[in-house]
mmCIF file with all atom_site columns, C-alpha atoms in Angstrom:
data_model
loop_
_atom_site.group_PDB
_atom_site.id
_atom_site.type_symbol
_atom_site.label_atom_id
_atom_site.label_alt_id
_atom_site.label_comp_id
_atom_site.label_asym_id
_atom_site.label_entity_id
_atom_site.label_seq_id
_atom_site.pdbx_PDB_ins_code
_atom_site.Cartn_x
_atom_site.Cartn_y
_atom_site.Cartn_z
_atom_site.occupancy
_atom_site.B_iso_or_equiv
_atom_site.pdbx_formal_charge
_atom_site.auth_seq_id
_atom_site.auth_comp_id
_atom_site.auth_asym_id
_atom_site.auth_atom_id
_atom_site.pdbx_PDB_model_num
ATOM 1   C CA . ASP A 1 1   ? -10.805 -2.376 -8.273  1.00 0.00 ? 1   ASP A CA 1
ATOM 2   C CA . SER A 1 2   ? -8.288  -1.742 -5.482  1.00 0.00 ? 2   SER A CA 1
ATOM 3   C CA . GLY A 1 3   ? -10.020 -4.035 -3.001  1.00 0.00 ? 3   GLY A CA 1
ATOM 4   C CA . VAL A 1 4   ? -10.459 -1.186 -0.530  1.00 0.00 ? 4   VAL A CA 1
ATOM 5   C CA . THR A 1 5   ? -14.099 -0.360 0.183   1.00 0.00 ? 5   THR A CA 1
ATOM 6   C CA . GLN A 1 6   ? -15.266 3.009  1.424   1.00 0.00 ? 6   GLN A CA 1
ATOM 7   C CA . THR A 1 7   ? -18.764 3.976  2.447   1.00 0.00 ? 7   THR A CA 1
ATOM 8   C CA . PRO A 1 8   ? -20.665 6.115  1.892   1.00 0.00 ? 8   PRO A CA 1
ATOM 9   C CA . LYS A 1 9   ? -19.592 7.479  -1.487  1.00 0.00 ? 9   LYS A CA 1
ATOM 10  C CA . HIS A 1 10  ? -21.245 10.817 -0.859  1.00 0.00 ? 10  HIS A CA 1
ATOM 11  C CA . LEU A 1 11  ? -22.205 12.573 2.344   1.00 0.00 ? 11  LEU A CA 1
ATOM 12  C CA . ILE A 1 12  ? -23.997 15.877 2.658   1.00 0.00 ? 12  ILE A CA 1
ATOM 13  C CA . THR A 1 13  ? -24.366 17.432 6.061   1.00 0.00 ? 13  THR A CA 1
ATOM 14  C CA . ALA A 1 14  ? -24.597 20.752 7.857   1.00 0.00 ? 14  ALA A CA 1
ATOM 15  C CA . THR A 1 15  ? -22.062 22.746 9.819   1.00 0.00 ? 15  THR A CA 1
ATOM 16  C CA . GLY A 1 16  ? -21.690 21.629 13.407  1.00 0.00 ? 16  GLY A CA 1
ATOM 17  C CA . GLN A 1 17  ? -22.705 18.059 12.674  1.00 0.00 ? 17  GLN A CA 1
ATOM 18  C CA . ARG A 1 18  ? -20.751 14.829 13.140  1.00 0.00 ? 18  ARG A CA 1
ATOM 19  C CA . VAL A 1 19  ? -20.222 12.146 10.526  1.00 0.00 ? 19  VAL A CA 1
ATOM 20  C CA . THR A 1 20  ? -18.523 8.769  10.340  1.00 0.00 ? 20  THR A CA 1
ATOM 21  C CA . LEU A 1 21  ? -16.695 7.481  7.294   1.00 0.00 ? 21  LEU A CA 1
ATOM 22  C CA . ARG A 1 22  ? -16.059 3.774  6.990   1.00 0.00 ? 22  ARG A CA 1
ATOM 23  C CA . CYS A 1 23  ? -13.260 1.829  5.332   1.00 0.00 ? 23  CYS A CA 1
ATOM 24  C CA . SER A 1 24  ? -12.661 -1.872 4.778   1.00 0.00 ? 24  SER A CA 1
ATOM 25  C CA . PRO A 1 25  ? -9.059  -2.624 3.799   1.00 0.00 ? 25  PRO A CA 1
ATOM 26  C CA . ARG A 1 26  ? -7.887  -5.218 1.306   1.00 0.00 ? 26  ARG A CA 1
ATOM 27  C CA . SER A 1 27  ? -7.909  -8.739 2.608   1.00 0.00 ? 27  SER A CA 1
ATOM 28  C CA . GLY A 1 28  ? -4.674  -9.358 4.487   1.00 0.00 ? 28  GLY A CA 1
ATOM 29  C CA . ASP A 1 29  ? -3.651  -5.718 4.855   1.00 0.00 ? 29  ASP A CA 1
ATOM 30  C CA . LEU A 1 30  ? -3.103  -4.691 8.458   1.00 0.00 ? 30  LEU A CA 1
ATOM 31  C CA . SER A 1 31  ? -2.562  -0.983 7.873   1.00 0.00 ? 31  SER A CA 1
ATOM 32  C CA . VAL A 1 32  ? -5.198  1.609  7.121   1.00 0.00 ? 32  VAL A CA 1
ATOM 33  C CA . TYR A 1 33  ? -4.364  5.160  6.145   1.00 0.00 ? 33  TYR A CA 1
ATOM 34  C CA . TRP A 1 34  ? -6.688  8.122  5.874   1.00 0.00 ? 34  TRP A CA 1
ATOM 35  C CA . TYR A 1 35  ? -6.012  10.938 3.424   1.00 0.00 ? 35  TYR A CA 1
ATOM 36  C CA . GLN A 1 36  ? -7.897  14.139 2.704   1.00 0.00 ? 36  GLN A CA 1
ATOM 37  C CA . GLN A 1 37  ? -8.022  15.598 -0.797  1.00 0.00 ? 37  GLN A CA 1
ATOM 38  C CA . SER A 1 38  ? -9.101  19.192 -1.275  1.00 0.00 ? 38  SER A CA 1
ATOM 39  C CA . LEU A 1 39  ? -8.546  21.776 -3.975  1.00 0.00 ? 39  LEU A CA 1
ATOM 40  C CA . ASP A 1 40  ? -6.463  24.078 -1.796  1.00 0.00 ? 40  ASP A CA 1
ATOM 41  C CA . GLN A 1 41  ? -4.476  21.540 0.263   1.00 0.00 ? 41  GLN A CA 1
ATOM 42  C CA . GLY A 1 42  ? -4.208  18.701 -2.236  1.00 0.00 ? 42  GLY A CA 1
ATOM 43  C CA . LEU A 1 43  ? -3.773  15.168 -0.909  1.00 0.00 ? 43  LEU A CA 1
ATOM 44  C CA . GLN A 1 44  ? -2.791  15.189 2.754   1.00 0.00 ? 44  GLN A CA 1
ATOM 45  C CA . PHE A 1 45  ? -2.053  12.334 5.106   1.00 0.00 ? 45  PHE A CA 1
ATOM 46  C CA . LEU A 1 46  ? -4.277  12.356 8.165   1.00 0.00 ? 46  LEU A CA 1
ATOM 47  C CA . ILE A 1 47  ? -3.640  9.247  10.237  1.00 0.00 ? 47  ILE A CA 1
ATOM 48  C CA . GLN A 1 48  ? -2.513  5.626  10.096  1.00 0.00 ? 48  GLN A CA 1
ATOM 49  C CA . TYR A 1 49  ? -3.626  2.581  12.034  1.00 0.00 ? 49  TYR A CA 1
ATOM 50  C CA . TYR A 1 50  ? -1.795  -0.710 12.100  1.00 0.00 ? 50  TYR A CA 1
ATOM 51  C CA . ASN A 1 51  ? -3.527  -3.787 13.412  1.00 0.00 ? 51  ASN A CA 1
ATOM 52  C CA . GLY A 1 52  ? -5.793  -1.764 15.671  1.00 0.00 ? 52  GLY A CA 1
ATOM 53  C CA . GLU A 1 53  ? -3.194  0.652  17.010  1.00 0.00 ? 53  GLU A CA 1
ATOM 54  C CA . GLU A 1 54  ? -2.560  4.228  15.982  1.00 0.00 ? 54  GLU A CA 1
ATOM 55  C CA . ARG A 1 55  ? 0.812   4.283  14.181  1.00 0.00 ? 55  ARG A CA 1
ATOM 56  C CA . ALA A 1 56  ? 1.281   7.776  12.780  1.00 0.00 ? 56  ALA A CA 1
ATOM 57  C CA . LYS A 1 57  ? -0.457  11.110 12.678  1.00 0.00 ? 57  LYS A CA 1
ATOM 58  C CA . GLY A 1 58  ? -0.323  13.770 10.036  1.00 0.00 ? 58  GLY A CA 1
ATOM 59  C CA . ASN A 1 59  ? -2.274  16.981 9.619   1.00 0.00 ? 59  ASN A CA 1
ATOM 60  C CA . ILE A 1 60  ? -5.352  15.757 11.412  1.00 0.00 ? 60  ILE A CA 1
ATOM 61  C CA . LEU A 1 61  ? -7.519  18.230 13.247  1.00 0.00 ? 61  LEU A CA 1
ATOM 62  C CA . GLU A 1 62  ? -8.427  17.633 16.884  1.00 0.00 ? 62  GLU A CA 1
ATOM 63  C CA . ARG A 1 63  ? -12.083 17.505 15.791  1.00 0.00 ? 63  ARG A CA 1
ATOM 64  C CA . PHE A 1 64  ? -11.251 14.418 13.752  1.00 0.00 ? 64  PHE A CA 1
ATOM 65  C CA . SER A 1 65  ? -10.556 10.990 15.164  1.00 0.00 ? 65  SER A CA 1
ATOM 66  C CA . ALA A 1 66  ? -10.213 7.489  13.840  1.00 0.00 ? 66  ALA A CA 1
ATOM 67  C CA . GLN A 1 67  ? -10.128 3.940  15.032  1.00 0.00 ? 67  GLN A CA 1
ATOM 68  C CA . GLN A 1 68  ? -9.459  0.489  13.661  1.00 0.00 ? 68  GLN A CA 1
ATOM 69  C CA . PHE A 1 69  ? -11.541 -2.412 14.844  1.00 0.00 ? 69  PHE A CA 1
ATOM 70  C CA . PRO A 1 70  ? -10.549 -6.066 15.451  1.00 0.00 ? 70  PRO A CA 1
ATOM 71  C CA . ASP A 1 71  ? -11.838 -7.020 12.004  1.00 0.00 ? 71  ASP A CA 1
ATOM 72  C CA . LEU A 1 72  ? -9.431  -4.351 10.663  1.00 0.00 ? 72  LEU A CA 1
ATOM 73  C CA . HIS A 1 73  ? -12.056 -2.049 9.246   1.00 0.00 ? 73  HIS A CA 1
ATOM 74  C CA . SER A 1 74  ? -11.567 1.574  10.170  1.00 0.00 ? 74  SER A CA 1
ATOM 75  C CA . GLU A 1 75  ? -13.768 4.555  10.825  1.00 0.00 ? 75  GLU A CA 1
ATOM 76  C CA . LEU A 1 76  ? -12.922 8.226  10.551  1.00 0.00 ? 76  LEU A CA 1
ATOM 77  C CA . ASN A 1 77  ? -15.065 10.438 12.743  1.00 0.00 ? 77  ASN A CA 1
ATOM 78  C CA . LEU A 1 78  ? -15.405 14.100 11.870  1.00 0.00 ? 78  LEU A CA 1
ATOM 79  C CA . SER A 1 79  ? -17.159 16.329 14.394  1.00 0.00 ? 79  SER A CA 1
ATOM 80  C CA . SER A 1 80  ? -18.172 19.988 14.720  1.00 0.00 ? 80  SER A CA 1
ATOM 81  C CA . LEU A 1 81  ? -17.988 20.153 10.951  1.00 0.00 ? 81  LEU A CA 1
ATOM 82  C CA . GLU A 1 82  ? -17.055 23.381 9.229   1.00 0.00 ? 82  GLU A CA 1
ATOM 83  C CA . LEU A 1 83  ? -17.456 24.454 5.611   1.00 0.00 ? 83  LEU A CA 1
ATOM 84  C CA . GLY A 1 84  ? -13.737 23.977 5.115   1.00 0.00 ? 84  GLY A CA 1
ATOM 85  C CA . ASP A 1 85  ? -13.990 20.291 5.963   1.00 0.00 ? 85  ASP A CA 1
ATOM 86  C CA . SER A 1 86  ? -15.690 19.683 2.628   1.00 0.00 ? 86  SER A CA 1
ATOM 87  C CA . ALA A 1 87  ? -13.306 17.401 0.769   1.00 0.00 ? 87  ALA A CA 1
ATOM 88  C CA . LEU A 1 88  ? -12.751 13.950 -0.623  1.00 0.00 ? 88  LEU A CA 1
ATOM 89  C CA . TYR A 1 89  ? -11.610 11.559 2.072   1.00 0.00 ? 89  TYR A CA 1
ATOM 90  C CA . PHE A 1 90  ? -9.633  8.531  0.988   1.00 0.00 ? 90  PHE A CA 1
ATOM 91  C CA . CYS A 1 91  ? -8.783  5.411  2.830   1.00 0.00 ? 91  CYS A CA 1
ATOM 92  C CA . ALA A 1 92  ? -5.823  3.329  1.743   1.00 0.00 ? 92  ALA A CA 1
ATOM 93  C CA . SER A 1 93  ? -4.485  0.017  2.928   1.00 0.00 ? 93  SER A CA 1
ATOM 94  C CA . GLY A 1 94  ? -1.139  -1.668 2.691   1.00 0.00 ? 94  GLY A CA 1
ATOM 95  C CA . TRP A 1 95  ? 1.010   -4.436 4.088   1.00 0.00 ? 95  TRP A CA 1
ATOM 96  C CA . GLU A 1 96  ? 4.277   -3.384 5.646   1.00 0.00 ? 96  GLU A CA 1
ATOM 97  C CA . GLY A 1 97  ? 5.823   -6.789 5.352   1.00 0.00 ? 97  GLY A CA 1
ATOM 98  C CA . SER A 1 98  ? 6.135   -6.663 1.586   1.00 0.00 ? 98  SER A CA 1
ATOM 99  C CA . THR A 1 99  ? 9.554   -6.338 0.004   1.00 0.00 ? 99  THR A CA 1
ATOM 100 C CA . THR A 1 100 ? 7.968   -3.846 -2.344  1.00 0.00 ? 100 THR A CA 1
ATOM 101 C CA . ASN A 1 101 ? 6.676   -1.985 0.611   1.00 0.00 ? 101 ASN A CA 1
ATOM 102 C CA . GLU A 1 102 ? 4.662   1.148  0.653   1.00 0.00 ? 102 GLU A CA 1
ATOM 103 C CA . LYS A 1 103 ? 2.410   0.150  -2.190  1.00 0.00 ? 103 LYS A CA 1
ATOM 104 C CA . LEU A 1 104 ? -0.781  1.697  -0.951  1.00 0.00 ? 104 LEU A CA 1
ATOM 105 C CA . PHE A 1 105 ? -4.147  0.736  -2.370  1.00 0.00 ? 105 PHE A CA 1
ATOM 106 C CA . PHE A 1 106 ? -6.663  3.550  -2.273  1.00 0.00 ? 106 PHE A CA 1
ATOM 107 C CA . GLY A 1 107 ? -10.405 3.273  -2.089  1.00 0.00 ? 107 GLY A CA 1
ATOM 108 C CA . SER A 1 108 ? -12.675 5.404  -4.266  1.00 0.00 ? 108 SER A CA 1
ATOM 109 C CA . GLY A 1 109 ? -13.211 7.910  -1.498  1.00 0.00 ? 109 GLY A CA 1
ATOM 110 C CA . THR A 1 110 ? -16.058 9.573  0.354   1.00 0.00 ? 110 THR A CA 1
ATOM 111 C CA . GLN A 1 111 ? -17.055 12.986 -0.942  1.00 0.00 ? 111 GLN A CA 1
ATOM 112 C CA . LEU A 1 112 ? -18.066 15.096 2.053   1.00 0.00 ? 112 LEU A CA 1
ATOM 113 C CA . SER A 1 113 ? -20.038 18.267 1.489   1.00 0.00 ? 113 SER A CA 1
ATOM 114 C CA . VAL A 1 114 ? -20.661 20.501 4.485   1.00 0.00 ? 114 VAL A CA 1
ATOM 115 C CA . LEU A 1 115 ? -23.398 23.065 3.815   1.00 0.00 ? 115 LEU A CA 1
ATOM 116 C CA . GLN B 2 1   ? 10.938  20.588 4.596   1.00 0.00 ? 1   GLN B CA 1
ATOM 117 C CA . GLN B 2 2   ? 8.032   18.296 3.920   1.00 0.00 ? 2   GLN B CA 1
ATOM 118 C CA . GLN B 2 3   ? 6.961   19.849 0.636   1.00 0.00 ? 3   GLN B CA 1
ATOM 119 C CA . VAL B 2 4   ? 6.916   18.219 -2.745  1.00 0.00 ? 4   VAL B CA 1
ATOM 120 C CA . LYS B 2 5   ? 6.469   20.700 -5.571  1.00 0.00 ? 5   LYS B CA 1
ATOM 121 C CA . GLN B 2 6   ? 4.988   19.472 -8.843  1.00 0.00 ? 6   GLN B CA 1
ATOM 122 C CA . SER B 2 7   ? 4.776   21.085 -12.240 1.00 0.00 ? 7   SER B CA 1
ATOM 123 C CA . PRO B 2 8   ? 3.044   21.776 -14.533 1.00 0.00 ? 8   PRO B CA 1
ATOM 124 C CA . GLN B 2 9   ? -0.461  22.023 -13.082 1.00 0.00 ? 9   GLN B CA 1
ATOM 125 C CA . SER B 2 10  ? -1.907  20.949 -16.403 1.00 0.00 ? 10  SER B CA 1
ATOM 126 C CA . LEU B 2 11  ? -0.514  19.464 -19.571 1.00 0.00 ? 11  LEU B CA 1
ATOM 127 C CA . ILE B 2 12  ? -1.981  18.914 -23.013 1.00 0.00 ? 12  ILE B CA 1
ATOM 128 C CA . VAL B 2 13  ? -0.258  16.459 -25.319 1.00 0.00 ? 13  VAL B CA 1
ATOM 129 C CA . GLN B 2 14  ? -1.113  15.012 -28.689 1.00 0.00 ? 14  GLN B CA 1
ATOM 130 C CA . LYS B 2 15  ? -1.535  11.285 -29.074 1.00 0.00 ? 15  LYS B CA 1
ATOM 131 C CA . GLY B 2 16  ? 1.838   9.663  -29.564 1.00 0.00 ? 16  GLY B CA 1
ATOM 132 C CA . GLY B 2 17  ? 3.706   12.500 -27.896 1.00 0.00 ? 17  GLY B CA 1
ATOM 133 C CA . ILE B 2 18  ? 5.804   12.506 -24.739 1.00 0.00 ? 18  ILE B CA 1
ATOM 134 C CA . SER B 2 19  ? 4.329   13.766 -21.482 1.00 0.00 ? 19  SER B CA 1
ATOM 135 C CA . ILE B 2 20  ? 6.773   15.042 -18.878 1.00 0.00 ? 20  ILE B CA 1
ATOM 136 C CA . ILE B 2 21  ? 5.865   15.933 -15.312 1.00 0.00 ? 21  ILE B CA 1
ATOM 137 C CA . ASN B 2 22  ? 8.424   17.233 -12.847 1.00 0.00 ? 22  ASN B CA 1
ATOM 138 C CA . CYS B 2 23  ? 8.694   17.170 -9.072  1.00 0.00 ? 23  CYS B CA 1
ATOM 139 C CA . ALA B 2 24  ? 11.124  18.614 -6.561  1.00 0.00 ? 24  ALA B CA 1
ATOM 140 C CA . TYR B 2 25  ? 11.458  17.749 -2.910  1.00 0.00 ? 25  TYR B CA 1
ATOM 141 C CA . GLU B 2 26  ? 13.149  19.356 0.055   1.00 0.00 ? 26  GLU B CA 1
ATOM 142 C CA . ASN B 2 27  ? 13.485  16.679 2.690   1.00 0.00 ? 27  ASN B CA 1
ATOM 143 C CA . THR B 2 28  ? 16.688  14.739 2.067   1.00 0.00 ? 28  THR B CA 1
ATOM 144 C CA . ALA B 2 29  ? 15.411  11.981 4.347   1.00 0.00 ? 29  ALA B CA 1
ATOM 145 C CA . PHE B 2 30  ? 12.876  10.956 1.714   1.00 0.00 ? 30  PHE B CA 1
ATOM 146 C CA . ASP B 2 31  ? 13.913  7.675  0.148   1.00 0.00 ? 31  ASP B CA 1
ATOM 147 C CA . TYR B 2 32  ? 10.864  6.475  -1.737  1.00 0.00 ? 32  TYR B CA 1
ATOM 148 C CA . PHE B 2 33  ? 9.331   8.327  -4.664  1.00 0.00 ? 33  PHE B CA 1
ATOM 149 C CA . PRO B 2 34  ? 6.132   6.948  -6.204  1.00 0.00 ? 34  PRO B CA 1
ATOM 150 C CA . TRP B 2 35  ? 3.876   8.297  -8.901  1.00 0.00 ? 35  TRP B CA 1
ATOM 151 C CA . TYR B 2 36  ? 0.136   7.842  -8.633  1.00 0.00 ? 36  TYR B CA 1
ATOM 152 C CA . GLN B 2 37  ? -2.487  8.067  -11.365 1.00 0.00 ? 37  GLN B CA 1
ATOM 153 C CA . GLN B 2 38  ? -6.006  9.157  -10.566 1.00 0.00 ? 38  GLN B CA 1
ATOM 154 C CA . PHE B 2 39  ? -9.048  8.959  -12.830 1.00 0.00 ? 39  PHE B CA 1
ATOM 155 C CA . PRO B 2 40  ? -12.223 10.942 -12.059 1.00 0.00 ? 40  PRO B CA 1
ATOM 156 C CA . GLY B 2 41  ? -14.271 9.299  -9.346  1.00 0.00 ? 41  GLY B CA 1
ATOM 157 C CA . LYS B 2 42  ? -11.480 6.937  -8.377  1.00 0.00 ? 42  LYS B CA 1
ATOM 158 C CA . GLY B 2 43  ? -8.745  6.876  -5.811  1.00 0.00 ? 43  GLY B CA 1
ATOM 159 C CA . PRO B 2 44  ? -5.083  7.271  -6.717  1.00 0.00 ? 44  PRO B CA 1
ATOM 160 C CA . ALA B 2 45  ? -3.427  4.129  -8.029  1.00 0.00 ? 45  ALA B CA 1
ATOM 161 C CA . LEU B 2 46  ? 0.293   3.431  -7.898  1.00 0.00 ? 46  LEU B CA 1
ATOM 162 C CA . LEU B 2 47  ? 1.849   3.742  -11.340 1.00 0.00 ? 47  LEU B CA 1
ATOM 163 C CA . ILE B 2 48  ? 5.579   3.411  -10.785 1.00 0.00 ? 48  ILE B CA 1
ATOM 164 C CA . ALA B 2 49  ? 8.048   4.114  -7.994  1.00 0.00 ? 49  ALA B CA 1
ATOM 165 C CA . ILE B 2 50  ? 11.777  4.645  -7.559  1.00 0.00 ? 50  ILE B CA 1
ATOM 166 C CA . ARG B 2 51  ? 14.340  4.686  -4.769  1.00 0.00 ? 51  ARG B CA 1
ATOM 167 C CA . PRO B 2 52  ? 17.390  6.993  -4.729  1.00 0.00 ? 52  PRO B CA 1
ATOM 168 C CA . ASP B 2 53  ? 19.880  4.215  -5.434  1.00 0.00 ? 53  ASP B CA 1
ATOM 169 C CA . VAL B 2 54  ? 18.947  4.262  -9.130  1.00 0.00 ? 54  VAL B CA 1
ATOM 170 C CA . SER B 2 55  ? 18.682  7.184  -11.538 1.00 0.00 ? 55  SER B CA 1
ATOM 171 C CA . GLU B 2 56  ? 16.030  5.752  -13.805 1.00 0.00 ? 56  GLU B CA 1
ATOM 172 C CA . LYS B 2 57  ? 13.276  3.167  -13.748 1.00 0.00 ? 57  LYS B CA 1
ATOM 173 C CA . LYS B 2 58  ? 11.191  2.121  -16.701 1.00 0.00 ? 58  LYS B CA 1
ATOM 174 C CA . GLU B 2 59  ? 7.944   0.185  -16.796 1.00 0.00 ? 59  GLU B CA 1
ATOM 175 C CA . GLY B 2 60  ? 6.396   -0.041 -20.211 1.00 0.00 ? 60  GLY B CA 1
ATOM 176 C CA . ARG B 2 61  ? 5.718   3.458  -21.511 1.00 0.00 ? 61  ARG B CA 1
ATOM 177 C CA . PHE B 2 62  ? 6.343   5.015  -18.096 1.00 0.00 ? 62  PHE B CA 1
ATOM 178 C CA . THR B 2 63  ? 9.803   6.110  -16.934 1.00 0.00 ? 63  THR B CA 1
ATOM 179 C CA . ILE B 2 64  ? 10.940  7.839  -13.757 1.00 0.00 ? 64  ILE B CA 1
ATOM 180 C CA . SER B 2 65  ? 14.129  9.853  -13.906 1.00 0.00 ? 65  SER B CA 1
ATOM 181 C CA . PHE B 2 66  ? 15.702  10.685 -10.561 1.00 0.00 ? 66  PHE B CA 1
ATOM 182 C CA . ASN B 2 67  ? 18.361  13.302 -9.782  1.00 0.00 ? 67  ASN B CA 1
ATOM 183 C CA . LYS B 2 68  ? 19.418  12.960 -6.157  1.00 0.00 ? 68  LYS B CA 1
ATOM 184 C CA . SER B 2 69  ? 21.796  15.926 -6.122  1.00 0.00 ? 69  SER B CA 1
ATOM 185 C CA . ALA B 2 70  ? 19.147  18.254 -7.508  1.00 0.00 ? 70  ALA B CA 1
ATOM 186 C CA . LYS B 2 71  ? 16.419  16.668 -5.381  1.00 0.00 ? 71  LYS B CA 1
ATOM 187 C CA . GLN B 2 72  ? 14.238  16.304 -8.440  1.00 0.00 ? 72  GLN B CA 1
ATOM 188 C CA . PHE B 2 73  ? 12.426  13.497 -10.161 1.00 0.00 ? 73  PHE B CA 1
ATOM 189 C CA . SER B 2 74  ? 10.220  13.325 -13.197 1.00 0.00 ? 74  SER B CA 1
ATOM 190 C CA . LEU B 2 75  ? 7.720   11.091 -14.936 1.00 0.00 ? 75  LEU B CA 1
ATOM 191 C CA . HIS B 2 76  ? 7.957   10.548 -18.661 1.00 0.00 ? 76  HIS B CA 1
ATOM 192 C CA . ILE B 2 77  ? 5.054   8.975  -20.528 1.00 0.00 ? 77  ILE B CA 1
ATOM 193 C CA . MET B 2 78  ? 6.136   7.848  -23.955 1.00 0.00 ? 78  MET B CA 1
ATOM 194 C CA . ASP B 2 79  ? 3.682   7.426  -26.843 1.00 0.00 ? 79  ASP B CA 1
ATOM 195 C CA . SER B 2 80  ? 0.956   9.107  -24.783 1.00 0.00 ? 80  SER B CA 1
ATOM 196 C CA . GLN B 2 81  ? -2.546  7.770  -25.369 1.00 0.00 ? 81  GLN B CA 1
ATOM 197 C CA . PRO B 2 82  ? -5.997  9.287  -24.752 1.00 0.00 ? 82  PRO B CA 1
ATOM 198 C CA . GLY B 2 83  ? -6.474  6.629  -22.066 1.00 0.00 ? 83  GLY B CA 1
ATOM 199 C CA . ASP B 2 84  ? -3.573  8.200  -20.168 1.00 0.00 ? 84  ASP B CA 1
ATOM 200 C CA . SER B 2 85  ? -5.675  11.309 -19.581 1.00 0.00 ? 85  SER B CA 1
ATOM 201 C CA . ALA B 2 86  ? -5.838  11.545 -15.800 1.00 0.00 ? 86  ALA B CA 1
ATOM 202 C CA . THR B 2 87  ? -4.389  13.416 -12.860 1.00 0.00 ? 87  THR B CA 1
ATOM 203 C CA . TYR B 2 88  ? -0.872  12.415 -11.918 1.00 0.00 ? 88  TYR B CA 1
ATOM 204 C CA . PHE B 2 89  ? 0.603   12.879 -8.472  1.00 0.00 ? 89  PHE B CA 1
ATOM 205 C CA . CYS B 2 90  ? 4.194   12.557 -7.441  1.00 0.00 ? 90  CYS B CA 1
ATOM 206 C CA . ALA B 2 91  ? 4.859   11.683 -3.827  1.00 0.00 ? 91  ALA B CA 1
ATOM 207 C CA . ALA B 2 92  ? 7.695   11.071 -1.428  1.00 0.00 ? 92  ALA B CA 1
ATOM 208 C CA . SER B 2 93  ? 8.171   9.339  1.875   1.00 0.00 ? 93  SER B CA 1
ATOM 209 C CA . ARG B 2 94  ? 10.669  7.865  4.275   1.00 0.00 ? 94  ARG B CA 1
ATOM 210 C CA . THR B 2 95  ? 10.597  4.135  4.521   1.00 0.00 ? 95  THR B CA 1
ATOM 211 C CA . GLY B 2 96  ? 10.439  2.176  7.703   1.00 0.00 ? 96  GLY B CA 1
ATOM 212 C CA . GLY B 2 97  ? 8.947   2.659  11.129  1.00 0.00 ? 97  GLY B CA 1
ATOM 213 C CA . THR B 2 98  ? 6.119   5.090  11.527  1.00 0.00 ? 98  THR B CA 1
ATOM 214 C CA . SER B 2 99  ? 6.878   6.719  8.198   1.00 0.00 ? 99  SER B CA 1
ATOM 215 C CA . TYR B 2 100 ? 5.649   3.733  6.203   1.00 0.00 ? 100 TYR B CA 1
ATOM 216 C CA . GLY B 2 101 ? 2.846   4.827  3.903   1.00 0.00 ? 101 GLY B CA 1
ATOM 217 C CA . LYS B 2 102 ? 2.981   8.420  5.119   1.00 0.00 ? 102 LYS B CA 1
ATOM 218 C CA . LEU B 2 103 ? 3.201   9.971  1.686   1.00 0.00 ? 103 LEU B CA 1
ATOM 219 C CA . THR B 2 104 ? 3.753   13.643 0.970   1.00 0.00 ? 104 THR B CA 1
ATOM 220 C CA . PHE B 2 105 ? 2.038   14.374 -2.323  1.00 0.00 ? 105 PHE B CA 1
ATOM 221 C CA . GLY B 2 106 ? 2.648   16.988 -4.963  1.00 0.00 ? 106 GLY B CA 1
ATOM 222 C CA . GLN B 2 107 ? -0.272  19.159 -6.050  1.00 0.00 ? 107 GLN B CA 1
ATOM 223 C CA . GLY B 2 108 ? -1.052  17.041 -9.097  1.00 0.00 ? 108 GLY B CA 1
ATOM 224 C CA . THR B 2 109 ? -0.916  17.469 -12.863 1.00 0.00 ? 109 THR B CA 1
ATOM 225 C CA . ILE B 2 110 ? -3.981  17.156 -15.036 1.00 0.00 ? 110 ILE B CA 1
ATOM 226 C CA . LEU B 2 111 ? -2.882  15.433 -18.231 1.00 0.00 ? 111 LEU B CA 1
ATOM 227 C CA . THR B 2 112 ? -5.045  15.592 -21.329 1.00 0.00 ? 112 THR B CA 1
ATOM 228 C CA . VAL B 2 113 ? -4.018  13.568 -24.371 1.00 0.00 ? 113 VAL B CA 1
ATOM 229 C CA . HIS B 2 114 ? -5.782  14.611 -27.541 1.00 0.00 ? 114 HIS B CA 1
ATOM 230 C CA . PRO B 2 115 ? -6.489  11.921 -30.158 1.00 0.00 ? 115 PRO B CA 1
#
């Protein structure tokens, strides 16, 4: 168990809809990262939050947004969903202050199916 | 310049054999090279990582070999076991600042170890 909790595990929705994916990081980790895993694109970095502030952006669509709350949990909001958004969405957490930095702990993911 | 190319896509090895997975990167600014292991239904988990100041790192049956001039690195799994059957991802990133945790992943290798 990585200590990172993601809910829900599965999500089935229709095109055009909006969904919210939730992530609780490991205790003590200030950073939350969102990754998308799909068959054609592989594992891709979407966005990072550090202690409530957006830190870095990757290949995240404008229809997607995220936030990190004061209790450090994070939510990834996906809107105007398209068939191509179907993927496994992972949240990871880490602590930048470690001397063995960049050890990310991944949750088990949310499988999103857009029908 | 952000790509990490991984090969082979799939690998079948007999129990006790050596599994070798190769990766090549383009961005010379990358200075952190981890390998992640992913079992079905789980998120990726850090297996072993290396920085460019060393050419090899060994942890148990797992060894990373790193060739800075060729911009290549590989994972060797000695005495492969059926429990090693999983998908393996190489990754690369720049350390520090906003690059922390922003991993660029290879496409993954599905390893099957036959008993």
